[in-house]
GROMACS .gro file of C-alpha atoms in nm:
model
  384
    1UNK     CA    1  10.582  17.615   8.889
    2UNK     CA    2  10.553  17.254   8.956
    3UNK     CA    3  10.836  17.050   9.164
    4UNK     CA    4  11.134  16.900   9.007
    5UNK     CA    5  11.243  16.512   9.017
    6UNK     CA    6  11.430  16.568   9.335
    7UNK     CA    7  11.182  16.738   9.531
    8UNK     CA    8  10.920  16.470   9.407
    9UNK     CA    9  11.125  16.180   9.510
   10UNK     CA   10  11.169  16.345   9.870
   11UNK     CA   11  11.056  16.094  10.141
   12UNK     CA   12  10.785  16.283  10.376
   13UNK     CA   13  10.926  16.068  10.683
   14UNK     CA   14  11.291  16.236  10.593
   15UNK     CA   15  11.319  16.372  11.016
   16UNK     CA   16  11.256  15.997  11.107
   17UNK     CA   17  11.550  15.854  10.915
   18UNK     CA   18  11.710  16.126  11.001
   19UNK     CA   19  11.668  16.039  11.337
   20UNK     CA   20  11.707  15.645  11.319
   21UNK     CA   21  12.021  15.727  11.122
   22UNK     CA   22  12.168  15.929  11.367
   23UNK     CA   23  12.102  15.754  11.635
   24UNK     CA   24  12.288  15.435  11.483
   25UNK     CA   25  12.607  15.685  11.438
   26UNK     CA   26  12.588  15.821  11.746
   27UNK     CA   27  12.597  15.451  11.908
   28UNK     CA   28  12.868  15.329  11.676
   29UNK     CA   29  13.093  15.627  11.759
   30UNK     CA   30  12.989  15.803  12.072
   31UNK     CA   31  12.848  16.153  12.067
   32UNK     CA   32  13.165  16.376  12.038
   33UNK     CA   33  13.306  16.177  11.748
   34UNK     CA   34  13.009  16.185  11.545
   35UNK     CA   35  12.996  16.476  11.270
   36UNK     CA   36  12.661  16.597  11.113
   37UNK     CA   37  12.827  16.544  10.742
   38UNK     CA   38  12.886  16.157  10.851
   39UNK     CA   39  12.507  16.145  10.971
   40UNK     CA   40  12.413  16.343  10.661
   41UNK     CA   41  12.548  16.060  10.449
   42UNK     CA   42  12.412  15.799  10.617
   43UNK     CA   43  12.094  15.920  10.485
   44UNK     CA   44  12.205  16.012  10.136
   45UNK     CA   45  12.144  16.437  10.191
   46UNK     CA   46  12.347  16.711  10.265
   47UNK     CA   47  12.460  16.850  10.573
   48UNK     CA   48  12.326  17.172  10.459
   49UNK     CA   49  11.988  17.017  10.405
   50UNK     CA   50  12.053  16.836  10.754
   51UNK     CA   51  12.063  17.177  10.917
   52UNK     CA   52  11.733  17.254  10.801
   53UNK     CA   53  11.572  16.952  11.055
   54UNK     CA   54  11.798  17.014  11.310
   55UNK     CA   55  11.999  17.352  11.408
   56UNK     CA   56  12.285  17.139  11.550
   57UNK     CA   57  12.411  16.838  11.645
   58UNK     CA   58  12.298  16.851  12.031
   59UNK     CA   59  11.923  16.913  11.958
   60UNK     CA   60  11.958  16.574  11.702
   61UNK     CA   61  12.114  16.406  11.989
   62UNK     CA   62  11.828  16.549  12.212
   63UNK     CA   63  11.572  16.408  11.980
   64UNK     CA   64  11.731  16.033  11.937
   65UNK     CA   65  11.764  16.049  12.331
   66UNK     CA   66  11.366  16.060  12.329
   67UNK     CA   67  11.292  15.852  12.064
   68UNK     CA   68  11.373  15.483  12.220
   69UNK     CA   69  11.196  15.574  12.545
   70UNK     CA   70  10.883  15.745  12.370
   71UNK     CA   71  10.870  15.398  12.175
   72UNK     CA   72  10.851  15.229  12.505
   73UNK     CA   73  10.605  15.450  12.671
   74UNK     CA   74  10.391  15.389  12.336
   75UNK     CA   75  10.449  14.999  12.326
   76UNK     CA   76  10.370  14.987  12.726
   77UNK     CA   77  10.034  15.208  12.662
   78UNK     CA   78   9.929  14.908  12.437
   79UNK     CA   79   9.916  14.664  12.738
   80UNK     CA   80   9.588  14.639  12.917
   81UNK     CA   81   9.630  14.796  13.298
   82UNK     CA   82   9.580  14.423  13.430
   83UNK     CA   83   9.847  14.281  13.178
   84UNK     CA   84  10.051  14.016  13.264
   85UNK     CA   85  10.426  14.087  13.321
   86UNK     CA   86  10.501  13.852  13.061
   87UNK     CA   87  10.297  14.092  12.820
   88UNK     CA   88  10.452  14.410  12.953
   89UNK     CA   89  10.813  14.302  12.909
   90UNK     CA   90  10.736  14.176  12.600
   91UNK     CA   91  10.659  14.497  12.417
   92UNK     CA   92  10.994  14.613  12.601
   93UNK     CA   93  11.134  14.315  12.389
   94UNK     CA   94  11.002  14.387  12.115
   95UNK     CA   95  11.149  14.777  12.089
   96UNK     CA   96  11.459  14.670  12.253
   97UNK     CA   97  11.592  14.440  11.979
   98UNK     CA   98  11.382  14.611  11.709
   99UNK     CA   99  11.623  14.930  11.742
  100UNK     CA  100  11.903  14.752  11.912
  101UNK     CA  101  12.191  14.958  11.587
  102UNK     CA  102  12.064  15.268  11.803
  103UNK     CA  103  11.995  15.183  12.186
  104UNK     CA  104  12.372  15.288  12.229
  105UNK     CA  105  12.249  15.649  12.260
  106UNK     CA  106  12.168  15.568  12.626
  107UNK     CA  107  12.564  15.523  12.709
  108UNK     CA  108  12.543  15.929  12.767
  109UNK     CA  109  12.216  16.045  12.775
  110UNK     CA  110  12.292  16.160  13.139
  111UNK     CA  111  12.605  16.277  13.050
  112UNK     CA  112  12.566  16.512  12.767
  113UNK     CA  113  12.199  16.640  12.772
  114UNK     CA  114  12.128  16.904  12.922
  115UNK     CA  115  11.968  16.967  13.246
  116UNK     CA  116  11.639  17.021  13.169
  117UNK     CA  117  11.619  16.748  12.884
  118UNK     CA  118  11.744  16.489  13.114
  119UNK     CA  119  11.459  16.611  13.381
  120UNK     CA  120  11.187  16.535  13.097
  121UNK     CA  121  11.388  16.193  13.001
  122UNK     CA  122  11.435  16.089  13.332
  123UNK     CA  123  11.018  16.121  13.402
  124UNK     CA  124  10.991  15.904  13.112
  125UNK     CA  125  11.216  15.620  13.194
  126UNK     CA  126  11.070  15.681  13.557
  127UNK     CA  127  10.697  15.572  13.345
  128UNK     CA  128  10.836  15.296  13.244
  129UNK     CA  129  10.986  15.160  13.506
  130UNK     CA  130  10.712  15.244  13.718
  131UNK     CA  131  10.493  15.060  13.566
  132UNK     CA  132  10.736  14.729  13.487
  133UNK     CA  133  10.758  14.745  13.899
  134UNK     CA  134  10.348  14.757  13.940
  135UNK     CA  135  10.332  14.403  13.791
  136UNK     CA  136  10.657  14.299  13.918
  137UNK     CA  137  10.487  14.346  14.275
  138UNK     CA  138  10.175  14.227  14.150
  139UNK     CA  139  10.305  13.885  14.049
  140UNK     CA  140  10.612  13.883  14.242
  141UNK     CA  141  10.581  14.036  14.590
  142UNK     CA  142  10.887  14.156  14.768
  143UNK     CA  143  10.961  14.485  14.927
  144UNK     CA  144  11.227  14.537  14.642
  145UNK     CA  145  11.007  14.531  14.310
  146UNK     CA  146  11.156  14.864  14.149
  147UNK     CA  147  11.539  14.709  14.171
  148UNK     CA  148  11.401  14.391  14.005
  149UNK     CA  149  11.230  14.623  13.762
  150UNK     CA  150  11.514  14.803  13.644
  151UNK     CA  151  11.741  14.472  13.673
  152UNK     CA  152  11.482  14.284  13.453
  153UNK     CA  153  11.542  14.621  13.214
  154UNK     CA  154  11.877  14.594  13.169
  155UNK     CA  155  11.892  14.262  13.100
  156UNK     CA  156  11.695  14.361  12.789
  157UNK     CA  157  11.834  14.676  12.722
  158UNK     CA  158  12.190  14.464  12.676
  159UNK     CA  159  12.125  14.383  12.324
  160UNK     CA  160  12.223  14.762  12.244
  161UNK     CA  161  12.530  14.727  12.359
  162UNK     CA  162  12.714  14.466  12.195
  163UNK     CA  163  12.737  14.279  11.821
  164UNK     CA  164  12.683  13.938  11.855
  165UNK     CA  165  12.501  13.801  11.554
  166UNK     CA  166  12.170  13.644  11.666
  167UNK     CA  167  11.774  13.618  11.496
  168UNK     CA  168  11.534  13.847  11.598
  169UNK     CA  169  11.300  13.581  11.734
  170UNK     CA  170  11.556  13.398  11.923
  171UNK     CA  171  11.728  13.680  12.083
  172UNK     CA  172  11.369  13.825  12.191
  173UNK     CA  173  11.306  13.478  12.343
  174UNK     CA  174  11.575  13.492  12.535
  175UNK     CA  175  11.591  13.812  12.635
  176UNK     CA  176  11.228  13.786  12.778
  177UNK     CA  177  11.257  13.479  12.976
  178UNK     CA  178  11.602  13.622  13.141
  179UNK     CA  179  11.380  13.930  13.233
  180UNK     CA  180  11.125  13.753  13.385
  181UNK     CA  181  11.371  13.524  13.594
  182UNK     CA  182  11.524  13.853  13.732
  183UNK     CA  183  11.204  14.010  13.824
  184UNK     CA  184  11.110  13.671  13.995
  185UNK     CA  185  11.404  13.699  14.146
  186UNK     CA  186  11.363  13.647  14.598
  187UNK     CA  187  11.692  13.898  14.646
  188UNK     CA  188  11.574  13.860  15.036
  189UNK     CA  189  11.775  13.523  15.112
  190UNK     CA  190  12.105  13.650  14.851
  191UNK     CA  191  12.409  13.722  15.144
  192UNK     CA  192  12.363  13.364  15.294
  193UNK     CA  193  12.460  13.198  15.002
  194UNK     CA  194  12.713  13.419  14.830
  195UNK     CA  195  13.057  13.322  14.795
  196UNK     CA  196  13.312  13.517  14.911
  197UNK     CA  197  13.596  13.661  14.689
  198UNK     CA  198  13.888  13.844  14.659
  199UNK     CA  199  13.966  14.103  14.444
  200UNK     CA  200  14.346  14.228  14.389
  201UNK     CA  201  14.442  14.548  14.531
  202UNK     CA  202  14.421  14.859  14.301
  203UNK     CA  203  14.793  14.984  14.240
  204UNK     CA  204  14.898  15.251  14.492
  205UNK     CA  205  15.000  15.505  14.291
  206UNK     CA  206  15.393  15.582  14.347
  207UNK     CA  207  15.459  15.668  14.017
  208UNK     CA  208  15.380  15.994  13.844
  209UNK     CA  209  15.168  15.824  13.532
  210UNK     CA  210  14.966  15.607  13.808
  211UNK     CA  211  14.907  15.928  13.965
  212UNK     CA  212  14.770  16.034  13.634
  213UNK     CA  213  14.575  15.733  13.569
  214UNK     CA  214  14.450  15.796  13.966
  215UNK     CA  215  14.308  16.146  13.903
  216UNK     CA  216  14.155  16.108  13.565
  217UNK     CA  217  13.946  15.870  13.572
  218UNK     CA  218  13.687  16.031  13.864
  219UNK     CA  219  13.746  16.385  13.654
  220UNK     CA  220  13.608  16.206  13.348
  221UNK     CA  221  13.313  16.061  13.559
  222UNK     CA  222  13.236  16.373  13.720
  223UNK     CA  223  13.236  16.607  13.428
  224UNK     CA  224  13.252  16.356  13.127
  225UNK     CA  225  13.551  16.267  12.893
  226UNK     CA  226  13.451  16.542  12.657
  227UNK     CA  227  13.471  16.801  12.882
  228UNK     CA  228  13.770  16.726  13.102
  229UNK     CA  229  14.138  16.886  12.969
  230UNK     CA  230  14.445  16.823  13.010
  231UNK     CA  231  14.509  17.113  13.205
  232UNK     CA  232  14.269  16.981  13.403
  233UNK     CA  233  14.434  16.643  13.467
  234UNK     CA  234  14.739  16.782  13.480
  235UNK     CA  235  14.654  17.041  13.770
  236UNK     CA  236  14.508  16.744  13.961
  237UNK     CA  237  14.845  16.608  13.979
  238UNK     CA  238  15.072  16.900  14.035
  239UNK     CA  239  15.211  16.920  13.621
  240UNK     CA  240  15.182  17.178  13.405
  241UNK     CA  241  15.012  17.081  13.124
  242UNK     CA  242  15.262  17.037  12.901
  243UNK     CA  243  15.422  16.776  13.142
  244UNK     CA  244  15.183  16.592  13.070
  245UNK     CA  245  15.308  16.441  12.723
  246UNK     CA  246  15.585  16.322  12.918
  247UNK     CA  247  15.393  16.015  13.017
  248UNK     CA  248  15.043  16.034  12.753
  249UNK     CA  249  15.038  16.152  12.423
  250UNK     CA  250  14.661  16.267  12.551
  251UNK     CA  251  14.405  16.208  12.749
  252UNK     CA  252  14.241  15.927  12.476
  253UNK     CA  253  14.543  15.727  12.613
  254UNK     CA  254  14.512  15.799  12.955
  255UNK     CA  255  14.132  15.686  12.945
  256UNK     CA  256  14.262  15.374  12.724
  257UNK     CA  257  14.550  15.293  12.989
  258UNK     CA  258  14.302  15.337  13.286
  259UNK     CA  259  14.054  15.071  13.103
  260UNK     CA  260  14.346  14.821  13.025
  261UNK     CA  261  14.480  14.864  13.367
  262UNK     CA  262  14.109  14.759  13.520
  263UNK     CA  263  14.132  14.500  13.295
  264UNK     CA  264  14.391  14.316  13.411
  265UNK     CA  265  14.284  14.351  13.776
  266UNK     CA  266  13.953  14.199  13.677
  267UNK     CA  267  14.135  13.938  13.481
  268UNK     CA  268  14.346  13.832  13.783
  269UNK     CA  269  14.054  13.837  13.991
  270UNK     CA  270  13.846  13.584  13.768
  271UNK     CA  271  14.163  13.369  13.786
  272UNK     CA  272  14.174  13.333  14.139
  273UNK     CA  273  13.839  13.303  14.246
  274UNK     CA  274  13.819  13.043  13.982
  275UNK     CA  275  14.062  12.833  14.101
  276UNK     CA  276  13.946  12.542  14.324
  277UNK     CA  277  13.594  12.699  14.367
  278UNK     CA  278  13.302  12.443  14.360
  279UNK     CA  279  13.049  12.645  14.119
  280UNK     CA  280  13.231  12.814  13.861
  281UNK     CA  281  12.982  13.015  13.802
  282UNK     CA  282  12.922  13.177  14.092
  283UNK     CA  283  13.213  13.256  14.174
  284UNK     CA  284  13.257  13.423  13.816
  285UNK     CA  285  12.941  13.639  13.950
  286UNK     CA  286  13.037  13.730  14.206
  287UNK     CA  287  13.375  13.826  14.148
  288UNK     CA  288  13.273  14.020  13.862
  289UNK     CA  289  12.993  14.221  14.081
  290UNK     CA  290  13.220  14.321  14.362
  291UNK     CA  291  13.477  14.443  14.033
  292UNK     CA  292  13.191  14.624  13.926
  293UNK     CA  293  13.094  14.772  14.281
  294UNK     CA  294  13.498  14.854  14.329
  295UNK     CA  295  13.566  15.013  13.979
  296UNK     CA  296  13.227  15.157  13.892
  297UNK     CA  297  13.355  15.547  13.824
  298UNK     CA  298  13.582  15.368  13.584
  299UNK     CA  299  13.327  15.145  13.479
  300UNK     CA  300  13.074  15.423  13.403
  301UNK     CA  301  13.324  15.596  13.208
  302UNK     CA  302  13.437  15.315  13.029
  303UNK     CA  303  13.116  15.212  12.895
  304UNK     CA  304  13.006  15.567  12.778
  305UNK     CA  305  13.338  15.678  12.642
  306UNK     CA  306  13.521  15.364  12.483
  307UNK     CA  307  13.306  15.356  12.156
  308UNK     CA  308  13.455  15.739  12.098
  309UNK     CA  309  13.820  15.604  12.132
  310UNK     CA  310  14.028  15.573  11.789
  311UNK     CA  311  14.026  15.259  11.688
  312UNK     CA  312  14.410  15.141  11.758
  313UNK     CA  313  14.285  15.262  12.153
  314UNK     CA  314  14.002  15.071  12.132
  315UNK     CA  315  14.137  14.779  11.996
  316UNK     CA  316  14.343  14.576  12.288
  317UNK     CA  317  13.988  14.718  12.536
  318UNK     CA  318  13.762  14.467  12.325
  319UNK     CA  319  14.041  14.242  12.303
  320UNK     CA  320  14.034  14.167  12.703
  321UNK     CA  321  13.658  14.216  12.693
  322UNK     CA  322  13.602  13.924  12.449
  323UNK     CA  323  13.890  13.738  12.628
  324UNK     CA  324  13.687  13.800  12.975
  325UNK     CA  325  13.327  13.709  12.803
  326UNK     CA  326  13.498  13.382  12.651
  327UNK     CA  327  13.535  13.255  12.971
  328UNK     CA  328  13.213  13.316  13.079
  329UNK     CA  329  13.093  13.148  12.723
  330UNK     CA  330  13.296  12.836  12.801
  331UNK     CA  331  13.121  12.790  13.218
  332UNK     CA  332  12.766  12.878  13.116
  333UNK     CA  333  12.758  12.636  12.846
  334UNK     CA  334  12.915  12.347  13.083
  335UNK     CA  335  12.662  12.409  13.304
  336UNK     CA  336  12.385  12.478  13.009
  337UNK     CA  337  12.446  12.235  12.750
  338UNK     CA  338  12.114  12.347  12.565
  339UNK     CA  339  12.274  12.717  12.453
  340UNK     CA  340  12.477  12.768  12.161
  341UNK     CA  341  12.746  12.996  12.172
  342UNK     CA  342  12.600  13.270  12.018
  343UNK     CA  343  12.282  13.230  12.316
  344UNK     CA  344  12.520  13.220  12.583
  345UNK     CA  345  12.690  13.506  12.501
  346UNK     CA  346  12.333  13.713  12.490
  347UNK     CA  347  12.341  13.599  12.823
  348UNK     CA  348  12.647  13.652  12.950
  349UNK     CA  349  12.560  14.062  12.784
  350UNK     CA  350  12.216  14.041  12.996
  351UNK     CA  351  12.363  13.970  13.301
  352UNK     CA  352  12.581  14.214  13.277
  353UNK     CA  353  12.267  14.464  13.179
  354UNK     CA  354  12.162  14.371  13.504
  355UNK     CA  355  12.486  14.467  13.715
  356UNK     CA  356  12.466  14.811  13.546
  357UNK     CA  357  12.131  14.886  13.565
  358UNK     CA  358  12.118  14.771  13.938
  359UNK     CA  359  12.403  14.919  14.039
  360UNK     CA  360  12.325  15.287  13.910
  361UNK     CA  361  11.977  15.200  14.119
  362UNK     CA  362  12.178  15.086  14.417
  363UNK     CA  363  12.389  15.447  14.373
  364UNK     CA  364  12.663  15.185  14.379
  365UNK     CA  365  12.662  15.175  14.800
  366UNK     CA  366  12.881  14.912  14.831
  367UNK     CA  367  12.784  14.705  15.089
  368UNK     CA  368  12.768  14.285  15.122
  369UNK     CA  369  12.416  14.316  15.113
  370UNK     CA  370  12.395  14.499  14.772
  371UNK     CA  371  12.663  14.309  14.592
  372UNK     CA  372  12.453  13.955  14.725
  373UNK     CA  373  12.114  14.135  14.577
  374UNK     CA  374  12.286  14.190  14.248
  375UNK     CA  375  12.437  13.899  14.210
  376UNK     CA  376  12.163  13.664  14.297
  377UNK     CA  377  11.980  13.903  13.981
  378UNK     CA  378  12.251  13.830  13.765
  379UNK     CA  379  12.240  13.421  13.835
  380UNK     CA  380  11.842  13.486  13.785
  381UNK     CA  381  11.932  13.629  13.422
  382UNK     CA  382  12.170  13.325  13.364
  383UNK     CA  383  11.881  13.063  13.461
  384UNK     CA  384  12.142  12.877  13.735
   0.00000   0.00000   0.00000
C-alpha cells in the first residue's frame, strides 16, 4: 500500500517546528498558560498527532529549554580556540536575535524544569559562559572576567525579552558592540564614582491586603507562581482561605498589585534622583540598580510570571514599563544624538540584560560595592 497525499506532504523536520513553534508560545504566554492544542495549531497538526513527538507538555518544554543553548554551544564550537572575543560574541549574536520569538523560554527554565534537567542545562550555559570569560580575560584582564562574561550575555540575550521593531543587521550591530563594551568594562574603580541615591521606603505593611502583597511575593519566588495557592498565601497571613477574596479576587491580582505597587516606588525613585542631578544618566542607573538590588524577589518573579497574566492584569504592568523605558529613551538620546529611537530603546533593554544577568551572578548580595560593579556594566552597555 503506498502513502496517501497527507502522509506524502509530511515535513521530515516536523519535531523541529514543533519545537521552534512551541518555544515562541511558550515565550508569548509563559509556560502554565500555554496548552498543547494552541502549540498544535501553531504548526497546522493535531494535538493528538502532537502527542506522538512529545508525551506531554513538560518534556516539550524540556526540549525548547535545550534547544537555544545547544545552538550556542554549536555556534561557539565554530570559533577557532584563539578567536577573538569579537568573533565569539558574535556567533552569540547571531543565535540570539536569530531566535529572539523564542529566547523567552529562559524566563523559567530554573523555575519549572526539573532537577535533573536544570543540572544538564546549567553545565551547558556554564560552557558557554566559560568560554565567553576565557577571552574576556584574555583580552581584558581583571580578576572579575566571568561577571563581565555573563553581563556582556545578557546584554545580548535582551532582545528575547521585549518587541521593539528593529532589522536584523542593525540590532546584531548593536547588540555586539554593547557586549563588548561590558566585557571591557574596568568594574575595579566603579564605587568612587557612583552617585548616591535614594530609594523610597517600601510600605510597612499595616493593612491586611499589604500584608498579603508582603507574603506573596517571596512564596511565588521561592516555589514559583504556578505552584503557590491561595491557601498558601492565605496561611502566611493568618486568613483562611476563603478570606482571602475579601481583598483579591486571586492570586493573578495579588502578583499584578505587587508589580504595580513596585512600580510606583521605582517611578518615584527615578523622579527624585532625577531632579537637580548633574548626569541624568547616571543617576537613572543607578537608581534603577539599587531598585533592582532592593526588589529583586519581586523582580525575579515579575519577569518570569507577567507574560502568564490575563491580559487586562497585564495591561497597566507594560503601561508603567514603557512609561519608565520612555524616560530612559528621551536621556540616552540627549546624550547620544546618533541613536534613533528604536536603537536606544535596544539599549535601554541591554542594559537592563545586564542588571539581571549580573545580579543573579552576584546572588543579589547587596552591597555598595556590587551595585557600583553593575552599574558601571550597565553605563558600559549604554556607551556613556
Amino acid at each position: 500500500m503506498t502513502a496517501g497525499p497527507a502522509a506524502a506532504a509530511r515535513p521530515r523536520n516536523r519535531k523541529q517546528l514543533i519545537v521552534g513553534a512551541a518555544a515562541t508560545v511558550f515565550s508569548e504566554r509563559g509556560y502554565h498558560s500555554a496548552s498543547m492544542e494552541e502549540i498544535a495549531a501553531a504548526v497546522g497538526i493535531t494535538a493528538a498527532a502532537l502527542y506522538r513527538h512529545f508525551p506531554n507538555k513538560y518534556a516539550l518544554f524540556a526540549e525548547c529549554a535545550n534547544v537555544m543553548v545547544d545552538r550556542l554551544v554549536a555556534a561557539l564550537a565554530e570559533v577557532p580556540s584563539d578567536g577573538a572575543l569579537a568573533d565569539v560574541l558574535a556567533a552569540v549574536t547571531r543565535v540570539t536575535v536569530a531566535h529572539r520569538g523564542a529566547g523567552g523560554v529562559y524566563r523559567w527554565e530554573a523555575r519549572y524544569l526539573e532537577r535533573e534537567d536544570r543540572r544538564v542545562l546549567k553545565a551547558k550555559f556554564a560552557h558557554v559562559v566559560g568560554r565567553v570569560a576565557d577571552v574576556v580575560r584574555r583580552e581584558h584582564p581583571a580578576p572579575d572576567e566571568h561577571l563581565r562574561a555573563v553581563a556582556a550575555l545578557g546584554a545580548i540575550g535582551s532582545i528575547t525579552m521585549h518587541h521593539n521593531t528593529i532589522g536584523r543587521r542593525r540590532v546584531e550591530d548593536l547588540l555586539l558592540a554593547s557586549a563588548l563594551r561590558v566585557a571591557a568594562t574596568d568594574t575595579r574603580q566603579a564605587l568612587a564614582g557612583a552617585p548616591l541615591v535614594e530609594l523610597p521606603a517600601a510600605p510597612q505593611p499595616r493593612t491586611r491586603r499589604s500584608e498579603i502583597l508582603a507574603a506573596a511575593v517571596p512564596l511565588f519566588e521561592r516555589a514559583g507562581f504556578a505552584a503557590v495557592t491561595n491557601g498558601m498565601i492565605a496561611e502566611a497571613v493568618g486568613l483562611v482561605p476563603s478570606g482571602l477574596y475579601r481583598y483579591f479576587p486571586g492570586k493573578a491580582d495579588i502578583l499584578a498589585a505587587a508589580c504595580l505597587q513596585a512600580a510606583g516606588l521605582l517611578a518615584q525613585a527615578v523622579e527624585h534622583n532625577l531632579r537637580g542631578a548633574p548626569d541624568a544618566l547616571l543617576a537613572l542607573t543607578a537608581t534603577y540598580v539599587a531598585y533592582s538590588f532592593e526588589h529583586h524577589a519581586l523582580t525575579s518573579v515579575a519577569d518570569a510570571e507577567i507574560v502568564g497574566l490575563p491580559a487586562a492584569l497585564r495591561r497597566p504592568l507594560v503601561a508603567a514599563q514603557r512609561e519608565h523605558i520612555a524616560v530612559w529613551e528621551q536621556h540616552l538620546r540627549q546624550a547620544r544624538p546618533d541613536l534613533d529611537a528604536r536603537q536606544a530603546r535596544v539599549l535601554v533593554h541591554a542594559g537592563f540584560g545586564v542588571v539581571v544577568e549580573a545580579g543573579r551572578r552576584l546572588r543579589w548580595r547587596d552591597t555598595p560595592e556590587h551595585r557600583a560593579a553593575v552599574a558601571a556594566l550597565f553605563v558600559g552597555a549604554l556607551d556613556l
